[in-house]
């Protein structure tokens, strides 16, 4: 609740003057929580560019300015004796019932009173949940309350955990994924009032400004977040007004924050604010590369493989417009300073070197195992995009079909499958530099026709079947410590499904369960610490139910291709899921219908002009194993101008194979 003085004519004039240079960015989502005791008035609400406000009361106690909505709240039990303001359409529930100094209600008390809260909702209006002081997911109060299925239309959340955008985004997304309801963030700021009094300068103004701009842009673009409201701490860099009644630096930042206003702004918001689409997408791999970077040696020697790897890393780094700030926020000042020093000493050389090395950089594609007629294969077929030719690498130790594969940190992983009717727990890894295979610890659950995706330092294994029984189990291999971890089961069992990773999320689609082909899709939000914190959420259904399909991802797109939908007929369609819009669409059709193929995606970088390429290798056309290799080229948006090209055929026709792509 804000540190504002009693309204007066000259203070109102000052407030208006202080905001004269602030762009008007009023959105239907942006609001503020301000208590009447702090002396706010209509002028100050106008200065903040908000479209709604609330005041921990049932009535506004001021003249509500035109274009601004007041939202009443049953903050405490005593408010049940009064009626909300006329003309309101939403009502907020109890304020922090888990806090002794706020509503202070037990779960049973709140549930007993809840019908009275429901009765106060205006006809046709909507009701928000109680808002917690503690964590609504890991705390005990809110999960117990929600287990009783009380009537409500949206979840209200409070958040005070610092000025790190990635923490805010992670926590808020966790609430959305857990409860699957629209969300209002009715209080948020880096610090509570008490924390601000104890450590008023814990966060710099620059950090708070960056936090505001980034999380506001993210919330504006999130379809599940309906509204948000800053909470004024009365002091420190969280307060909205200074001692004279003028907008503070924080107030000006909040007033100016909003959705991106241009295509470039939207790209920046997507790349720097939405963890599912940018920073998280590269975080682990770039950190891993930066930790091992020896730029001066590579520049001096111009060693092709190492230089290309570093050039690609820097190409990705340089393409992120807010990277310097993000490094400070996400990886600490030490990493940022090291990178800044490196950039100062070698930046111009890198910028000159990147284009030439980038032209030389090519991905290597691998098709592993599979089946030819009735024979399981151990072959490892390698397609070199630079030479446009195939060659055989050392075979896998284990022949198998319906296995799954992934590439992580320069190594290939092949998981599960079937050999002569036996379902396998086998996991093997190929070290490309050394040119040899090694056996890894067995999976806890034997499975074939599973889906595999790599994310962070883990290889995730999802679904599949065991003796014709579809599985819902999910496990992951920690590739650094070589041990397996059991995850929460998928929302449904899936045999012969497909999976891919994008932006730090795992997407799994299609398959078969209980004899039915599936169009459903789920998303796993990994935790890089405890496996118990990995969370599943449901996604919109694909247009086409199918099994034996294959997936790839790039930019903001997840692609699902081929498979079959019964009748022994292979499919040629490719459907695209837009992870930002949460919508599916038909993209195009493959020249060759097939199931059980390998699909791999390659986009050199997300810079303008870099095409997206989707490679399709092998598969089964309903008649037998195929040696066909095809490539789909799309514009950098991942949608426009689809063009197909036929590539040299595989050395050995195969289907039910694994695949992976390595970029050097």
XYZ file of C-alpha atoms in Angstrom:
664
model
C 0.000 0.000 0.000
C 1.507 3.198 -1.272
C 3.387 5.985 0.430
C 1.186 8.863 -0.694
C 0.249 12.109 0.990
C -3.200 13.607 1.422
C -4.424 14.947 -1.918
C -4.270 18.635 -2.587
C -4.487 20.863 -5.621
C -0.784 21.553 -5.918
C 0.135 17.905 -5.334
C -2.288 16.831 -8.017
C -0.733 19.365 -10.362
C 2.741 18.095 -9.474
C 1.682 14.510 -10.088
C 0.312 15.427 -13.497
C 3.459 17.364 -14.351
C 5.648 14.506 -13.201
C 3.895 12.140 -15.581
C 3.688 14.442 -18.567
C 6.623 12.673 -20.221
C 5.341 9.164 -19.473
C 3.757 7.458 -22.472
C 0.162 6.455 -21.925
C 0.135 2.655 -21.744
C -3.244 1.793 -20.306
C -4.239 -1.843 -20.754
C -7.186 -3.842 -19.503
C -4.833 -5.839 -17.275
C -2.794 -3.182 -15.489
C -4.049 -2.140 -12.047
C -2.877 -1.132 -8.607
C -3.702 -1.796 -4.984
C -3.844 1.434 -2.993
C -5.347 1.924 0.465
C -7.530 5.001 1.114
C -5.556 5.714 4.287
C -2.560 6.597 2.138
C -4.361 9.489 0.495
C -4.548 8.415 -3.131
C -6.966 10.196 -5.411
C -8.260 10.035 -8.955
C -5.350 12.085 -10.300
C -2.791 9.658 -8.970
C -4.686 6.695 -10.392
C -4.699 8.463 -13.738
C -0.956 9.122 -13.469
C -0.248 5.402 -13.065
C -2.058 4.566 -16.325
C -4.128 1.822 -14.679
C -7.500 0.548 -15.847
C -8.579 -0.861 -12.473
C -7.773 -0.674 -8.776
C -8.814 -2.073 -5.435
C -8.375 -0.822 -1.893
C -8.884 -3.810 0.455
C -12.475 -2.667 0.923
C -15.926 -3.160 -0.562
C -16.333 0.479 -1.628
C -13.819 2.849 -3.262
C -14.203 5.829 -0.886
C -13.143 8.184 -3.679
C -14.710 9.319 -6.913
C -13.681 6.639 -9.374
C -12.153 8.330 -12.439
C -13.618 7.698 -15.853
C -12.096 4.690 -17.549
C -10.920 3.118 -14.286
C -12.769 0.201 -12.668
C -13.009 -0.371 -8.936
C -12.923 -4.005 -7.781
C -14.292 -4.716 -4.280
C -12.805 -7.322 -1.956
C -14.096 -9.284 1.025
C -10.735 -8.852 2.695
C -11.730 -10.100 6.163
C -14.613 -11.856 7.815
C -16.020 -8.538 9.088
C -16.579 -7.371 5.503
C -19.322 -9.964 5.103
C -21.721 -7.619 6.919
C -21.512 -5.028 4.101
C -22.405 -5.019 0.417
C -19.974 -4.346 -2.432
C -20.140 -1.135 -4.433
C -22.888 -0.976 -7.031
C -21.981 -1.576 -10.651
C -19.061 -3.896 -9.955
C -18.589 -7.064 -11.972
C -15.828 -8.871 -10.044
C -15.275 -9.626 -6.392
C -12.024 -10.637 -4.701
C -11.951 -13.198 -1.884
C -10.231 -13.167 1.503
C -6.919 -11.315 1.774
C -4.157 -13.602 3.079
C -6.207 -15.852 5.360
C -2.970 -17.741 6.112
C -1.465 -14.609 7.738
C -2.098 -13.772 11.400
C -2.236 -10.017 10.715
C -4.587 -10.260 7.736
C -7.782 -12.331 7.296
C -6.363 -14.986 9.659
C -8.740 -17.864 8.935
C -8.244 -21.601 9.051
C -9.172 -23.585 5.961
C -12.295 -24.932 7.652
C -13.333 -21.432 8.733
C -12.811 -20.033 5.249
C -14.794 -22.862 3.646
C -17.636 -22.345 6.117
C -17.752 -18.622 5.266
C -17.270 -19.045 1.536
C -20.991 -19.403 0.629
C -21.505 -15.923 2.106
C -18.724 -14.598 -0.112
C -20.292 -16.272 -3.146
C -23.636 -14.677 -2.284
C -22.077 -11.205 -2.605
C -20.977 -11.715 -6.208
C -23.047 -9.459 -8.507
C -25.407 -11.195 -10.901
C -23.360 -12.455 -13.821
C -20.166 -11.424 -12.038
C -16.999 -13.347 -11.257
C -15.302 -14.346 -8.021
C -11.615 -14.565 -7.164
C -10.040 -17.006 -4.749
C -8.495 -16.099 -1.406
C -5.010 -14.679 -1.983
C -2.209 -16.279 0.017
C 0.637 -14.708 1.917
C 2.483 -18.009 1.483
C 3.058 -20.174 -1.571
C -0.281 -21.289 -3.087
C 1.287 -24.420 -4.583
C 3.727 -25.748 -1.989
C 2.043 -24.311 1.102
C -0.617 -26.293 2.947
C -3.470 -23.764 3.191
C -4.460 -23.178 -0.426
C -4.169 -26.766 -1.761
C -6.403 -27.934 1.101
C -8.890 -25.153 0.344
C -8.937 -25.984 -3.372
C -9.386 -29.685 -2.660
C -12.911 -28.845 -1.452
C -13.732 -27.429 -4.932
C -15.167 -24.108 -3.727
C -16.926 -21.952 -6.291
C -14.625 -19.391 -7.943
C -13.745 -18.099 -11.379
C -10.098 -17.125 -11.080
C -7.096 -17.465 -8.766
C -5.673 -14.447 -6.931
C -1.952 -14.462 -6.111
C 0.477 -12.309 -4.128
C 4.197 -12.306 -4.955
C 7.165 -10.655 -3.151
C 10.330 -12.590 -3.938
C 12.826 -10.105 -5.291
C 13.473 -8.345 -8.575
C 14.385 -11.359 -10.682
C 12.001 -11.693 -13.647
C 12.765 -15.371 -14.185
C 11.736 -16.194 -10.608
C 8.480 -14.288 -10.971
C 7.674 -15.961 -14.290
C 8.538 -19.409 -12.961
C 6.415 -19.038 -9.817
C 3.395 -17.551 -11.584
C 3.489 -20.167 -14.337
C 3.622 -22.864 -11.666
C 0.341 -21.591 -10.192
C -1.279 -21.538 -13.634
C -0.088 -25.049 -14.428
C -1.216 -26.387 -11.057
C -4.747 -24.992 -10.885
C -5.607 -24.501 -14.565
C -7.626 -21.343 -13.962
C -7.304 -17.707 -15.040
C -5.017 -15.701 -12.780
C -4.978 -12.269 -11.152
C -1.760 -11.116 -9.488
C -3.395 -8.772 -6.988
C -0.178 -7.840 -5.183
C 3.341 -7.968 -6.532
C 6.575 -6.087 -5.923
C 10.166 -7.016 -5.100
C 9.578 -6.563 -1.356
C 6.819 -6.445 1.214
C 6.372 -3.354 3.381
C 8.282 -5.017 6.223
C 11.137 -6.095 3.967
C 11.340 -2.591 2.498
C 11.635 -1.078 5.955
C 14.359 -3.532 6.961
C 16.388 -3.313 3.717
C 15.144 -0.340 1.690
C 18.010 -0.467 -0.828
C 18.256 -4.195 -1.392
C 17.362 -3.778 -5.084
C 18.736 -0.997 -7.250
C 16.426 1.228 -9.249
C 17.810 -0.246 -12.464
C 16.952 -3.757 -11.312
C 13.431 -2.747 -10.293
C 12.835 -0.927 -13.583
C 14.027 -3.943 -15.576
C 11.856 -6.222 -13.453
C 8.762 -4.087 -14.079
C 9.207 -3.785 -17.833
C 9.911 -7.469 -18.275
C 7.249 -9.060 -16.098
C 4.577 -6.599 -17.259
C 5.291 -7.405 -20.905
C 5.171 -11.122 -20.073
C 1.870 -10.807 -18.201
C 0.351 -8.707 -20.968
C 1.104 -11.468 -23.445
C 0.012 -14.407 -21.293
C -3.497 -15.635 -22.167
C -4.172 -17.018 -18.669
C -3.248 -13.833 -16.792
C -6.262 -11.537 -16.725
C -5.078 -8.753 -14.406
C -2.185 -7.643 -12.233
C -1.678 -4.930 -9.606
C 1.522 -3.456 -8.171
C 1.686 -3.111 -4.394
C 3.276 0.059 -3.033
C 5.645 -0.589 -0.119
C 5.603 3.054 1.107
C 9.409 3.157 0.966
C 12.417 1.896 -0.985
C 12.451 1.392 -4.734
C 9.053 -0.313 -4.660
C 7.093 2.858 -3.854
C 5.138 4.505 -6.649
C 5.149 8.115 -5.403
C 7.817 10.186 -3.709
C 7.405 12.398 -0.653
C 6.130 15.293 -2.781
C 3.364 13.242 -4.354
C 5.124 12.962 -7.700
C 5.564 9.666 -9.489
C 8.781 8.038 -8.331
C 11.148 6.363 -10.776
C 9.326 3.110 -10.029
C 5.974 4.809 -10.574
C 7.123 6.143 -13.928
C 8.377 2.698 -14.946
C 5.077 1.070 -13.978
C 3.062 3.786 -15.741
C 5.084 3.308 -18.927
C 5.209 -0.498 -18.867
C 2.928 -2.427 -21.152
C 2.847 -4.792 -24.087
C 5.468 -4.369 -26.824
C 4.357 -1.726 -29.314
C 6.149 -3.005 -32.425
C 7.327 -6.140 -34.096
C 10.822 -5.481 -32.769
C 9.391 -4.892 -29.312
C 7.415 -8.086 -29.517
C 10.517 -9.977 -30.545
C 12.445 -8.500 -27.645
C 9.654 -9.418 -25.237
C 9.558 -12.943 -26.578
C 13.316 -13.352 -26.451
C 14.080 -11.695 -23.145
C 10.940 -11.991 -21.059
C 9.279 -15.265 -21.913
C 11.455 -17.977 -20.446
C 9.642 -20.661 -22.395
C 10.781 -19.026 -25.625
C 14.238 -17.566 -25.236
C 16.485 -17.312 -22.184
C 15.534 -20.706 -20.755
C 15.823 -22.155 -24.241
C 19.561 -21.401 -24.352
C 20.402 -20.985 -20.689
C 21.925 -24.363 -19.932
C 23.688 -24.854 -23.251
C 25.118 -21.333 -23.370
C 26.272 -21.473 -19.755
C 27.891 -24.794 -20.514
C 29.648 -23.322 -23.558
C 30.665 -20.079 -21.869
C 32.205 -21.999 -18.987
C 34.476 -23.770 -21.444
C 35.096 -20.948 -23.908
C 38.660 -20.162 -24.902
C 38.048 -17.555 -27.543
C 41.586 -16.253 -27.970
C 42.964 -19.714 -28.675
C 40.219 -20.409 -31.196
C 40.738 -17.090 -32.937
C 44.463 -17.642 -33.111
C 44.257 -21.188 -34.432
C 41.007 -20.761 -36.373
C 40.400 -24.428 -35.642
C 37.288 -25.166 -37.658
C 35.305 -27.296 -35.266
C 35.951 -25.308 -32.080
C 35.661 -21.948 -33.817
C 32.382 -22.908 -35.442
C 30.999 -24.027 -32.111
C 32.019 -20.758 -30.480
C 30.802 -18.682 -33.406
C 27.400 -20.291 -33.190
C 27.295 -19.621 -29.476
C 28.205 -15.975 -29.991
C 25.801 -15.722 -32.912
C 23.041 -16.791 -30.553
C 24.297 -14.455 -27.839
C 24.560 -11.451 -30.117
C 21.070 -12.068 -31.514
C 19.464 -11.498 -28.112
C 18.934 -7.741 -27.816
C 18.711 -7.695 -24.043
C 21.359 -10.304 -23.343
C 23.722 -8.120 -21.312
C 20.980 -7.219 -18.863
C 19.698 -10.789 -18.806
C 23.145 -12.134 -17.977
C 23.206 -9.781 -14.992
C 19.755 -10.875 -13.906
C 19.972 -14.577 -14.557
C 23.565 -15.631 -14.201
C 25.023 -13.061 -11.842
C 27.359 -10.142 -12.173
C 30.440 -12.343 -12.242
C 29.405 -14.080 -15.448
C 28.206 -10.810 -16.937
C 31.479 -9.020 -16.168
C 33.491 -11.884 -17.604
C 31.443 -11.800 -20.767
C 31.675 -8.001 -20.957
C 35.473 -8.154 -20.647
C 35.608 -10.838 -23.312
C 33.380 -8.769 -25.581
C 35.551 -5.673 -25.113
C 38.732 -7.537 -25.962
C 37.460 -9.689 -28.800
C 34.037 -8.368 -29.741
C 35.029 -6.752 -33.026
C 36.967 -9.846 -34.060
C 34.019 -12.066 -33.206
C 31.590 -9.907 -35.161
C 33.863 -10.073 -38.214
C 34.449 -13.779 -37.776
C 30.878 -14.884 -37.106
C 29.505 -14.484 -40.672
C 32.255 -16.537 -42.318
C 32.223 -19.232 -39.658
C 28.454 -19.200 -39.666
C 28.432 -19.972 -43.387
C 30.747 -22.928 -42.738
C 28.732 -24.223 -39.791
C 26.574 -27.214 -40.625
C 24.475 -29.579 -38.556
C 25.114 -33.316 -38.458
C 22.038 -35.543 -38.504
C 21.940 -39.057 -37.084
C 19.470 -41.893 -37.700
C 19.953 -44.687 -35.190
C 18.676 -48.258 -35.085
C 15.153 -49.062 -36.185
C 13.808 -51.883 -38.265
C 14.080 -53.219 -41.821
C 11.387 -55.802 -42.555
C 11.580 -58.056 -39.475
C 15.198 -57.270 -38.622
C 16.214 -54.951 -35.805
C 19.073 -52.639 -36.691
C 22.099 -51.367 -34.795
C 23.173 -49.021 -37.570
C 24.191 -45.420 -36.976
C 23.664 -43.432 -40.171
C 25.149 -39.951 -40.317
C 24.071 -37.273 -42.797
C 26.532 -34.428 -43.289
C 24.674 -31.360 -44.491
C 27.909 -29.751 -45.625
C 28.788 -32.515 -48.085
C 25.231 -33.692 -48.704
C 26.244 -37.311 -48.123
C 25.601 -40.222 -45.770
C 28.115 -42.420 -43.997
C 27.975 -45.172 -41.403
C 29.350 -44.581 -37.918
C 30.190 -47.369 -35.444
C 27.007 -49.387 -34.786
C 25.161 -49.289 -31.484
C 25.967 -52.101 -29.048
C 22.292 -53.130 -29.050
C 20.121 -53.838 -32.087
C 16.622 -52.449 -31.549
C 13.463 -51.020 -33.053
C 11.029 -48.468 -31.602
C 13.871 -46.839 -29.709
C 14.129 -43.095 -29.128
C 17.054 -40.699 -29.265
C 18.305 -37.251 -28.357
C 21.463 -35.154 -28.574
C 22.858 -33.309 -25.595
C 26.200 -31.561 -25.127
C 27.834 -33.120 -28.151
C 26.745 -36.691 -27.429
C 23.997 -38.960 -28.779
C 21.646 -40.897 -26.505
C 19.516 -43.882 -27.517
C 16.910 -45.138 -25.064
C 14.666 -48.201 -24.797
C 13.115 -50.090 -27.690
C 12.430 -53.704 -28.552
C 14.677 -56.587 -29.549
C 13.196 -59.892 -30.716
C 10.028 -59.312 -28.733
C 11.797 -58.215 -25.562
C 11.149 -54.699 -24.287
C 14.405 -52.970 -23.350
C 15.568 -50.806 -20.461
C 18.840 -50.197 -22.284
C 20.403 -46.747 -22.553
C 23.514 -46.090 -24.621
C 25.564 -43.020 -25.473
C 27.790 -42.212 -28.436
C 30.728 -39.861 -27.951
C 31.106 -38.218 -31.345
C 34.621 -36.916 -30.676
C 35.902 -40.294 -29.499
C 33.833 -42.244 -32.033
C 32.699 -44.877 -29.549
C 29.576 -46.085 -27.767
C 29.200 -46.700 -24.053
C 26.481 -48.351 -21.992
C 24.646 -46.256 -19.410
C 22.609 -47.311 -16.375
C 19.366 -49.031 -17.365
C 16.098 -47.128 -17.211
C 13.943 -47.977 -14.190
C 11.067 -48.831 -16.569
C 11.561 -50.945 -19.683
C 9.668 -49.458 -22.604
C 9.409 -49.233 -26.382
C 7.786 -46.647 -28.655
C 8.468 -43.994 -26.050
C 9.161 -40.309 -26.571
C 12.495 -38.738 -25.651
C 13.584 -35.100 -25.373
C 16.681 -33.356 -24.030
C 16.465 -30.304 -21.802
C 19.088 -28.769 -19.537
C 21.332 -31.555 -18.285
C 18.656 -34.246 -18.556
C 17.277 -36.662 -21.123
C 13.543 -37.126 -20.522
C 11.789 -40.398 -21.381
C 8.007 -40.287 -21.631
C 5.294 -42.897 -22.088
C 5.697 -45.742 -24.556
C 4.426 -49.243 -23.964
C 5.406 -52.420 -22.181
C 3.988 -55.694 -23.499
C 1.284 -53.810 -25.430
C 0.240 -51.805 -22.351
C 0.540 -48.011 -22.844
C 2.536 -46.236 -20.125
C 2.023 -42.899 -18.410
C 5.298 -43.020 -16.484
C 8.016 -40.429 -17.017
C 11.699 -40.637 -16.097
C 14.821 -38.640 -16.770
C 18.539 -39.356 -16.973
C 20.915 -36.909 -15.322
C 23.713 -36.974 -17.892
C 26.254 -35.369 -15.574
C 25.853 -37.860 -12.729
C 24.462 -40.754 -14.810
C 21.539 -41.636 -12.612
C 17.811 -41.928 -13.301
C 15.028 -39.978 -11.592
C 11.316 -40.747 -11.550
C 8.947 -37.910 -12.439
C 5.251 -37.310 -11.958
C 3.207 -39.448 -14.368
C 1.897 -37.854 -17.536
C -1.786 -36.838 -17.461
C -2.573 -39.891 -19.624
C -0.840 -43.007 -20.899
C 0.637 -42.765 -24.402
C 2.023 -45.469 -26.680
C 3.899 -44.420 -29.842
C 3.721 -40.719 -28.993
C 6.155 -38.008 -30.015
C 8.023 -35.380 -28.048
C 10.298 -32.383 -28.450
C 11.782 -29.650 -26.273
C 11.458 -25.919 -26.787
C 12.300 -23.021 -24.534
C 12.928 -25.109 -21.440
C 9.643 -27.009 -21.798
C 8.931 -30.576 -22.946
C 6.007 -31.124 -25.315
C 4.461 -34.570 -25.843
C 1.717 -35.243 -28.373
C -0.438 -37.973 -29.872
C -0.044 -41.714 -29.444
C -2.545 -44.350 -28.409
C -4.248 -45.204 -25.131
C -6.969 -47.744 -24.320
C -7.274 -48.582 -28.006
C -7.915 -44.980 -29.044
C -5.682 -42.731 -31.101
C -4.907 -39.508 -29.260
C -5.059 -35.896 -30.370
C -4.234 -34.608 -26.892
C -1.020 -32.779 -26.037
C 0.728 -32.104 -22.731
C 3.589 -29.910 -21.590
C 6.119 -30.696 -18.882
C 7.638 -27.786 -17.026
C 10.954 -29.251 -15.834
C 12.652 -28.425 -12.596
C 16.414 -28.621 -12.753
C 16.543 -29.446 -9.084
C 14.008 -31.757 -7.502
C 12.153 -34.053 -9.933
C 9.091 -33.712 -7.692
C 8.800 -30.087 -8.821
C 8.392 -30.991 -12.496
C 4.812 -30.119 -13.429
C 2.502 -31.296 -16.207
C -0.159 -29.153 -17.832
C -2.640 -29.868 -20.620
C -2.431 -28.174 -23.999
C -5.051 -27.720 -26.717
C -5.680 -30.857 -28.771
C -4.060 -31.362 -32.146
C -6.462 -31.216 -35.092
C -5.576 -34.826 -35.990
C -5.479 -37.828 -33.646
C -2.606 -40.158 -34.540
C 0.150 -42.477 -33.363
C 3.612 -43.119 -34.695
C 3.986 -39.416 -35.420
C 7.222 -37.475 -35.015
C 7.972 -33.996 -33.701
C 10.466 -31.142 -34.019
C 10.625 -27.565 -32.749
C 12.180 -24.192 -33.550
C 11.528 -20.565 -32.642
C 8.022 -20.463 -31.203
C 6.736 -23.499 -33.104
C 6.259 -27.176 -32.320
C 5.766 -29.311 -35.431
C 4.062 -32.729 -35.493
C 4.339 -34.730 -38.700
C 3.074 -37.982 -40.158
C 1.930 -41.007 -38.190
C -1.267 -42.876 -38.901
C -4.863 -42.639 -37.777
C -6.024 -46.188 -38.474
C -6.850 -48.207 -41.525
C -3.196 -48.879 -42.272
C -2.905 -45.480 -43.941
C 0.135 -43.333 -43.266
C -0.372 -39.581 -42.927
C 1.457 -36.805 -44.751
C 0.171 -33.813 -42.789
C 2.321 -31.518 -40.658
C 0.555 -29.521 -37.963
C 2.070 -26.603 -36.072
C 1.503 -25.541 -32.471
C 2.207 -21.883 -31.709
C 3.500 -21.893 -28.131
C 2.845 -18.165 -27.743
C -0.745 -18.250 -29.012
C -1.578 -21.759 -27.723
C -3.180 -22.658 -31.059
C -2.779 -25.434 -33.625
C -2.894 -25.064 -37.391
C -2.316 -27.196 -40.473
C 1.058 -26.180 -41.897
C 1.634 -28.311 -44.991
C 1.950 -31.932 -46.193
C 5.029 -34.053 -46.732
C 5.669 -35.301 -50.276
C 5.855 -38.830 -48.800
C 3.315 -40.001 -46.217
C 4.930 -42.039 -43.457
C 4.932 -43.125 -39.822
C 7.738 -44.080 -37.448
C 10.172 -41.675 -39.102
C 12.752 -39.291 -37.675
C 12.094 -35.545 -37.790
C 14.813 -33.067 -36.860
C 14.751 -29.283 -36.926
C 17.602 -26.896 -37.668
C 17.657 -23.111 -37.541
C 21.168 -21.580 -37.417
C 19.897 -18.711 -35.280
C 16.723 -16.726 -34.730
C 18.144 -13.671 -36.474
C 16.070 -12.254 -39.319
C 16.649 -14.160 -42.542
C 17.738 -17.465 -41.008
C 15.516 -20.138 -42.494
C 13.957 -22.962 -40.510
C 14.680 -26.433 -41.884
C 12.786 -29.584 -40.927
C 14.402 -32.852 -41.984
C 12.400 -36.079 -42.341
C 14.317 -39.358 -42.577
C 13.074 -42.903 -43.164
C 9.766 -44.212 -41.871
C 7.120 -46.670 -43.062
C 4.658 -45.848 -45.844
C 2.286 -48.759 -45.184
C 4.200 -51.008 -47.581
C 7.607 -51.189 -45.983
C 10.625 -49.334 -44.626
C 11.653 -46.216 -46.530
C 15.028 -44.744 -47.411
C 13.499 -41.385 -48.367
C 15.021 -38.196 -46.932
C 13.271 -34.856 -47.390
C 13.773 -31.330 -46.148
C 11.169 -28.623 -45.583
C 12.412 -25.031 -45.683
C 10.415 -22.263 -43.987
C 11.049 -18.570 -43.537
C 12.521 -17.404 -40.236
C 9.017 -17.110 -38.742
C 8.703 -20.897 -39.002
C 5.483 -20.663 -41.044
C 5.809 -18.881 -44.359
C 6.838 -20.079 -47.827
C 7.159 -23.849 -47.279
C 9.446 -25.484 -49.849
C 10.302 -29.194 -50.043
C 13.567 -30.661 -51.264
C 14.542 -34.300 -51.771
C 17.863 -35.269 -50.174
C 20.131 -38.260 -50.852
C 18.482 -41.471 -49.573
C 19.538 -43.261 -46.404
C 22.125 -46.013 -46.743
C 19.765 -48.461 -45.013
C 15.969 -48.057 -45.199
C 14.468 -48.063 -41.712
C 11.503 -47.129 -39.564
C 10.835 -47.131 -35.804
C 14.278 -45.549 -35.496
C 15.791 -42.884 -33.272
C 17.271 -39.595 -34.407
C 19.239 -36.586 -33.223
C 20.953 -33.497 -34.615
C 24.305 -32.090 -33.510
C 25.457 -28.607 -34.515
C 29.155 -27.802 -34.797
